[in-house]
XYZ file of C-alpha atoms in Angstrom:
395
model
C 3.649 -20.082 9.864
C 0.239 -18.446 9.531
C -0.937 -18.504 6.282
C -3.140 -15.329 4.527
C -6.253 -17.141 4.959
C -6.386 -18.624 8.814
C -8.591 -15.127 9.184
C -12.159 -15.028 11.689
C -13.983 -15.955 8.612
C -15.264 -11.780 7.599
C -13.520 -12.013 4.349
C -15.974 -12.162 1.814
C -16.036 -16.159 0.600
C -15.874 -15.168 -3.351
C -12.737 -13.227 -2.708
C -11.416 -15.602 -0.634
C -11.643 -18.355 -3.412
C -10.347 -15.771 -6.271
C -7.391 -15.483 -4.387
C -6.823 -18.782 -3.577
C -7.404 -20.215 -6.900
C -4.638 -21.367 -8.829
C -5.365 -19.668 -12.060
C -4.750 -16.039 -10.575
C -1.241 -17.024 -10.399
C -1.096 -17.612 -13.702
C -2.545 -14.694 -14.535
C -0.660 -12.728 -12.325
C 2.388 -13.652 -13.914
C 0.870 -12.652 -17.364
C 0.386 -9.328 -16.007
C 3.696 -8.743 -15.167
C 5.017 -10.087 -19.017
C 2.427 -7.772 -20.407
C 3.177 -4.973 -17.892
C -0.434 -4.144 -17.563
C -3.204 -5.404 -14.764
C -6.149 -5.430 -17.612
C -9.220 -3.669 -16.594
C -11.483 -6.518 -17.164
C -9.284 -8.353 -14.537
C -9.364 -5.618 -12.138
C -13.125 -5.570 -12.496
C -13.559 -9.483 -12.038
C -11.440 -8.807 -9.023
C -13.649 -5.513 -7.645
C -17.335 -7.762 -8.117
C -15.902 -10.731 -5.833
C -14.946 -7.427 -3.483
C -11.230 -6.870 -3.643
C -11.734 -2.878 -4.012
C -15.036 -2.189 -1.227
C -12.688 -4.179 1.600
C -12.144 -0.828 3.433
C -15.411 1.341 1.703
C -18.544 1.053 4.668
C -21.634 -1.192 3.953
C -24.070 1.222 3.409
C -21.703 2.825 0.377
C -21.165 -1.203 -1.060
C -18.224 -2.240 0.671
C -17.625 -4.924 2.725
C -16.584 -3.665 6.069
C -14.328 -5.954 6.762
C -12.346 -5.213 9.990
C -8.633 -3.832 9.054
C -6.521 -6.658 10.742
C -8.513 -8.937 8.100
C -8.214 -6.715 5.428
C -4.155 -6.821 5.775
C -5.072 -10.827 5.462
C -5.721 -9.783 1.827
C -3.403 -7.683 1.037
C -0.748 -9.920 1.974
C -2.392 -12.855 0.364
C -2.460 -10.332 -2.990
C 0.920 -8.963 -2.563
C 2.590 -12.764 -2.962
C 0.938 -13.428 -6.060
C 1.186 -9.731 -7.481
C 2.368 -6.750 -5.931
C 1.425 -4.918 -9.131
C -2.226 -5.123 -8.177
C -1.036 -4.800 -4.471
C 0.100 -1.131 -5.506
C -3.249 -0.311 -6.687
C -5.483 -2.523 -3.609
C -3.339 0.095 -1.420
C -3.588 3.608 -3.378
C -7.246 3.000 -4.021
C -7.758 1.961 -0.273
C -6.271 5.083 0.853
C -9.014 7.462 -1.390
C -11.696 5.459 -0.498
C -10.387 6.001 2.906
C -10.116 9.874 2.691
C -13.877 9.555 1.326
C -15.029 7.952 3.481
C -13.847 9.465 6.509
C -13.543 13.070 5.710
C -15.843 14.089 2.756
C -19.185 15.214 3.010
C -22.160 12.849 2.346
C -23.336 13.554 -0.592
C -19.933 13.141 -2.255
C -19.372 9.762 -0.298
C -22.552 8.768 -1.846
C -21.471 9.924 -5.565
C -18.305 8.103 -5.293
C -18.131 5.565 -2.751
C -20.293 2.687 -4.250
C -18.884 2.745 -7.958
C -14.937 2.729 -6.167
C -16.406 -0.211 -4.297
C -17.858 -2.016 -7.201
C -14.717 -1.261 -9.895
C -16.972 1.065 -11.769
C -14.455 3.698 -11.046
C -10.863 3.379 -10.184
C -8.544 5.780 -7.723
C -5.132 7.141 -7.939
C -3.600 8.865 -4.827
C -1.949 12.374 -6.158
C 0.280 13.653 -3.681
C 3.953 13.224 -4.519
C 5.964 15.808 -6.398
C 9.330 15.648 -7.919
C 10.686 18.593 -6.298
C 9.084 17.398 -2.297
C 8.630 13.892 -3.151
C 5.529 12.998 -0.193
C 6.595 15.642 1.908
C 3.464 17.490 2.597
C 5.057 20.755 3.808
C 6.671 21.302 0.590
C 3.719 21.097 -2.209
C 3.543 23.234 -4.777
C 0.211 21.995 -6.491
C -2.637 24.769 -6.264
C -6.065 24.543 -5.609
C -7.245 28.110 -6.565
C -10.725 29.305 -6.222
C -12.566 30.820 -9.064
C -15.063 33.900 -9.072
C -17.911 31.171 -9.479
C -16.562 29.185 -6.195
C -15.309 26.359 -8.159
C -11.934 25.023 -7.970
C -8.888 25.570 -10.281
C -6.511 23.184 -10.240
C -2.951 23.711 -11.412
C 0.499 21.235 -10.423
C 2.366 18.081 -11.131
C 2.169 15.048 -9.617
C 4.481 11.960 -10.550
C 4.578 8.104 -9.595
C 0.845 7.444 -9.403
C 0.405 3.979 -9.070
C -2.136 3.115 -11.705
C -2.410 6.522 -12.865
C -3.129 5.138 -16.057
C -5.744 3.503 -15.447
C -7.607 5.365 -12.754
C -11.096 6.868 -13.725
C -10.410 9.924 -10.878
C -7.532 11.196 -8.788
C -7.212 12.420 -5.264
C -5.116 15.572 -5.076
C -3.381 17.338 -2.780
C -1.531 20.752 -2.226
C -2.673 24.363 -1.330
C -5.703 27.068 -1.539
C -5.382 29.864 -0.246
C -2.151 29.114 1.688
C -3.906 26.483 3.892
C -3.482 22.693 2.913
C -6.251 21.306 0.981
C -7.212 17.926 -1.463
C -9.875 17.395 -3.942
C -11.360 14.701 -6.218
C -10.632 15.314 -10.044
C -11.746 13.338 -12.703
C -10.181 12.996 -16.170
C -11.441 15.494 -18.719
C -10.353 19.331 -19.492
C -6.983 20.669 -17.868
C -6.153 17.619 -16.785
C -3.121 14.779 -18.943
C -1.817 11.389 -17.850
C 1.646 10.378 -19.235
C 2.877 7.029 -18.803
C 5.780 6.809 -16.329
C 8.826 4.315 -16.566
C 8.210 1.104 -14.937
C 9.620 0.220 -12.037
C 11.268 -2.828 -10.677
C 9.497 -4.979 -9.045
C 5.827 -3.727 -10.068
C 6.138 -3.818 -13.412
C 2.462 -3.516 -13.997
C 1.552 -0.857 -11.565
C 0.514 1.686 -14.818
C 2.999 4.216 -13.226
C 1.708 7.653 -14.575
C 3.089 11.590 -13.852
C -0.278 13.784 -13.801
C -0.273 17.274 -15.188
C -2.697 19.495 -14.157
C -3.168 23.002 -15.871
C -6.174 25.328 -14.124
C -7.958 22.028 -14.394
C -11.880 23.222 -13.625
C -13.324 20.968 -10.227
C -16.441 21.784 -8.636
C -16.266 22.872 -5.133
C -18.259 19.754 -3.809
C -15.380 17.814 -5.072
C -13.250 19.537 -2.292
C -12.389 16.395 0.559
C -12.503 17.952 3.787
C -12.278 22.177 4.499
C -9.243 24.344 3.745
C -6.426 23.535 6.452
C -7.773 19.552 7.172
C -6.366 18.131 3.441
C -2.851 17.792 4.469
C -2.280 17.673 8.223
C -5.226 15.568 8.852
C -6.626 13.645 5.620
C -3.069 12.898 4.279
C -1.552 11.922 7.389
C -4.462 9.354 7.664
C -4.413 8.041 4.462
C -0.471 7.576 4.903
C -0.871 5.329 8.365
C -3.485 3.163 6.417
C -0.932 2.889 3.433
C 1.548 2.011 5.866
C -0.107 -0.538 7.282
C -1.206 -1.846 3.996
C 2.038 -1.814 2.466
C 3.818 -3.296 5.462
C 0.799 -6.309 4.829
C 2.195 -6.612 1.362
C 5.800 -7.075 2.432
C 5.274 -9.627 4.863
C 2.942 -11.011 2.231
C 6.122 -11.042 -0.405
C 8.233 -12.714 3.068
C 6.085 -15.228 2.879
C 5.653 -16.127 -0.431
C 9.594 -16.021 -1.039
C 9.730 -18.363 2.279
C 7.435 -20.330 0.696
C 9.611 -20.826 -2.286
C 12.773 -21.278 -0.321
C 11.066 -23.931 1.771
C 10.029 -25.881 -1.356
C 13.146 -25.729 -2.535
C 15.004 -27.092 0.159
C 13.025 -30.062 0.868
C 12.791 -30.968 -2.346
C 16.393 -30.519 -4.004
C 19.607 -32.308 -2.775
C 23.446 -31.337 -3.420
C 26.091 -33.880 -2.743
C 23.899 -36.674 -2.138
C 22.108 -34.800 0.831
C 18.883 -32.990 0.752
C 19.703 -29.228 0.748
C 17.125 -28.495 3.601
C 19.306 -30.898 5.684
C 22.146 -28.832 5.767
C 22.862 -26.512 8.876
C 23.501 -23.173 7.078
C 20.902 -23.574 4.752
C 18.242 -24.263 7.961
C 19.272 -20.865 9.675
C 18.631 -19.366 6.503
C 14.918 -20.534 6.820
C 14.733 -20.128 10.275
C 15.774 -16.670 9.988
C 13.317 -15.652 7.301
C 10.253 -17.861 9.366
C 11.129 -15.354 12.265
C 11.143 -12.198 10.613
C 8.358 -12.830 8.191
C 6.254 -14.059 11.023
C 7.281 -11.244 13.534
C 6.667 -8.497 10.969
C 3.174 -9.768 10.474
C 2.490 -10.352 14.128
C 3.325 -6.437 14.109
C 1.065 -5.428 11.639
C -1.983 -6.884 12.934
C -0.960 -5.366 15.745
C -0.994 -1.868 14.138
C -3.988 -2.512 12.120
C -5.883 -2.612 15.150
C -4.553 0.236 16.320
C -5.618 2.601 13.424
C -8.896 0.462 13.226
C -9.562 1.664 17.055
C -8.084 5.074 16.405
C -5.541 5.169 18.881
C -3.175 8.279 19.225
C -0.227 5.975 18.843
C -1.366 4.533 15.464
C 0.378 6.607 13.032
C 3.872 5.909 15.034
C 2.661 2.539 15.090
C 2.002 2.503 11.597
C 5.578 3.877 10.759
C 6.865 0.963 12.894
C 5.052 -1.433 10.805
C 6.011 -0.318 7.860
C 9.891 -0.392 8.716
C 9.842 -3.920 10.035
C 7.897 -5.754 7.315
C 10.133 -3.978 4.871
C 13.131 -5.592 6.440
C 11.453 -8.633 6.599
C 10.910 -8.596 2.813
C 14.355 -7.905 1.756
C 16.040 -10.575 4.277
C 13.439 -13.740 3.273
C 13.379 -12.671 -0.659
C 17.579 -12.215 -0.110
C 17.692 -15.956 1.340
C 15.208 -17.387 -0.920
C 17.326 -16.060 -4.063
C 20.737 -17.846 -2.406
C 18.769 -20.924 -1.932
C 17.541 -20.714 -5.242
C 20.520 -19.835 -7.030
C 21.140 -18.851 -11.009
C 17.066 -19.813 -11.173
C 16.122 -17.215 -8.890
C 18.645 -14.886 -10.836
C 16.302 -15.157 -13.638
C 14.312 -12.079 -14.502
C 11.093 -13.782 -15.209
C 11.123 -16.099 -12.019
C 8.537 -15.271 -9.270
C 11.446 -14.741 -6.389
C 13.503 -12.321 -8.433
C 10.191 -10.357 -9.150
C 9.658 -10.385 -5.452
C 13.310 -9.365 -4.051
C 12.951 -6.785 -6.565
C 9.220 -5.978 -5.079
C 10.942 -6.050 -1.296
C 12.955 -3.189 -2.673
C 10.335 -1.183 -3.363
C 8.220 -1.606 -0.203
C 12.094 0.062 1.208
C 10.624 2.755 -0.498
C 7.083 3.711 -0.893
C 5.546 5.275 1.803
C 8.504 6.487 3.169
C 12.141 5.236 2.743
C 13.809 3.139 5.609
C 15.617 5.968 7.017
C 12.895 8.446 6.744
C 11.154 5.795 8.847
C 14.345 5.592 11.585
C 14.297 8.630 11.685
C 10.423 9.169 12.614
C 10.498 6.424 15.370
C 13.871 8.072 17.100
C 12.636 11.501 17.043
C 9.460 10.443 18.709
C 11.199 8.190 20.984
C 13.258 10.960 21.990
C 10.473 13.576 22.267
C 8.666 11.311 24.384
C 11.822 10.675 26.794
C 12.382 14.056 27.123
C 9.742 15.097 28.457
C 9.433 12.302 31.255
C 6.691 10.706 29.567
C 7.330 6.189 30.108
C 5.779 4.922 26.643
C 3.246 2.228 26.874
C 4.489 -0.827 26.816
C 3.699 -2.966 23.224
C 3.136 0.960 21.389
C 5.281 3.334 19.553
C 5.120 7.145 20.526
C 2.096 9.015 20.557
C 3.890 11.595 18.513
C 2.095 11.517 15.037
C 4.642 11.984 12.069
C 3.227 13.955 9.042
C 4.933 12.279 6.224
């Protein structure tokens, strides 16, 4: 089995060696007890260049090809997929920056996202639409002085509570739109419930009441922020996610496979029994399937290809079954330990469950890859062999 790290050498070396050392373990695990990612952690992580992975050079990133960066992210997701949840949601703005805003707010924002100096929350979902773009009821209302209103309600940011600036999305003047907003007047952070499985995400709901944004802040013209900058930022967090549940595959493998070779039952080791070998076998396939797959789409939306958001969907949908059948196994082979609450497999199954989830639920997904599939067929159209459909889903 590949392991996070057999990459072409672009990841930057101090973030390689953060990762691997054994002391962010530890610490992950405190993070999940305390239910918080500390700041001062998160900023340790941004200077050896966790958060500029996707952000350009010239803005203080790294640059780092995608099919590496999903090296990381599935490297981060086994020890925490807490600060997994934020790697991705602050990817995905620095992504939207970086590819649709103007330059001079690219240069205002860019290089502190990069360096930790400022951390990003992704503000689209709703209660009422959840992240279906088509049915957002946020406003973006112009004022007399050409500045930017903003009034909604946006729940289930993944470290909402922590983030220094939000990217929003929803409507001005009928036509889709998205803006940067930063903390301040107009604009409260509750705490959400935590959820199972990232536990120290800093869920937050974000109320926003004629909150005052200048205009420069907007990402992209009127009628580009949702069909084109949050379609985009939702195949990156698709690949990114599906990185993090083959990452959580693999480190639930990883635990399986320790056990097994290491316990016996019945005066016989446990890894020497049949069943318990298609169990591992089993979870060695899909985990290492699923990640051959998202490499495969990371290059895809690295290259741009018109196939990459179906790709990306495809991704998605097969690491996420990949995470809930190795964490399942791993939790049989484990037993009443990996029962326990505060074991790292039972945080994991209960991480694959999310990655079901965010970013669009398994059968949202199905249905996304069938409706393409049958667009495509219906029209006469062979698809390329090794690609998903060319049709690009919008949520």
């Amino acid at each position: 089995m590949t392991t996070a790290w057999q990459t072409s050498g672009t990841v930057p070396e101090p973030l390689a060696a953060l990762v691997r050392d054994p002391g962010l373990r530890t610490r992950s695990d405190g993070w999940e007890r305390q239910g918080t990612v500390p700041r001062a952690d998160i900023g340790e992580l941004a200077a050896a260049g966790l958060l500029g992975l996707t952000v350009a050079p010239e803005h203080g990133g790294t640059g780092v090809p995608l099919p590496e960066v999903t090296a990381v992210h599935r490297a981060v997701a086994g020890l925490s997929p807490s600060l997994h949840s934020l790697l991705v949601v602050h990817s995905m703005v620095c992504q939207a920056l970086g590819r649709w805003a103007k330059g001079p707010l690219r240069e205002e924002f860019l290089p502190g996202l990069a360096a930790g100096g400022r951390v990003a929350a992704f503000a689209l979902t709703e209660s009422a639409s959840g992240s279906d773009i088509s049915g957002l009821r946020t406003e973006l209302r112009r004022a007399a002085d050409g500045s930017l209103r903003v009034t909604g309600a946006k729940r289930w940011l993944s470290f909402g509570q922590t983030a220094d600036v939000f990217l929003v999305f929803g409507h001005t003047g009928g036509a889709g739109a998205c803006a940067l907003v930063s903390c301040g007047p107009g604009v409260t952070v509750s705490p959400e419930p935590a959820t199972t499985g990232l536990g120290a995400a800093g869920l937050a709901a974000l109320t926003l009441d004629e909150a005052p944004v200048a205009a420069e802040r907007m990402v992209s013209r009127p009628g580009f922020g949702l069909p084109h900058v949050a379609t985009d930022c939702l195949t990156l967090g698709r690949v990114l996610v599906a990185a993090g549940a083959v990452g959580v595959a693999e480190e639930a493998l990883r635990l399986a496979s320790r056990r097994a070779a290491a316990c016996s039952r019945g005066g016989a080791r446990l890894g020497d029994r049949q069943l318990v070998r298609g169990l591992l076998a089993d979870a060695a396939v899909a985990a290492d399937s699923a990640r051959c797959y998202v490499e495969h789409a990371a290059a895809h939306v690295e290259e741009g290809a018109p196939d990459a958001p179906q790709t990306a969907v495809r991704a998605k949908l097969l690491a996420s079954r990949a995470a809930g059948l190795c964490t399942a196994n791993a939790v049989r082979l484990l037993g009443a330990e990996g029962l326990d609450r505060t074991h790292p497999v039972n945080r994991l199954e209960q991480a694959a469950r999310v990655y079901q989830v965010i970013e669009g639920p398994t059968e949202v997904l199905q249905d996304l890859v069938a409706a393409a599939l049958l667009r495509t067929h219906a029209a006469g159209v062979e698809e390329p062999h090794g690609r998903g459909a060319r049709d690009e889903p919008a949520a």
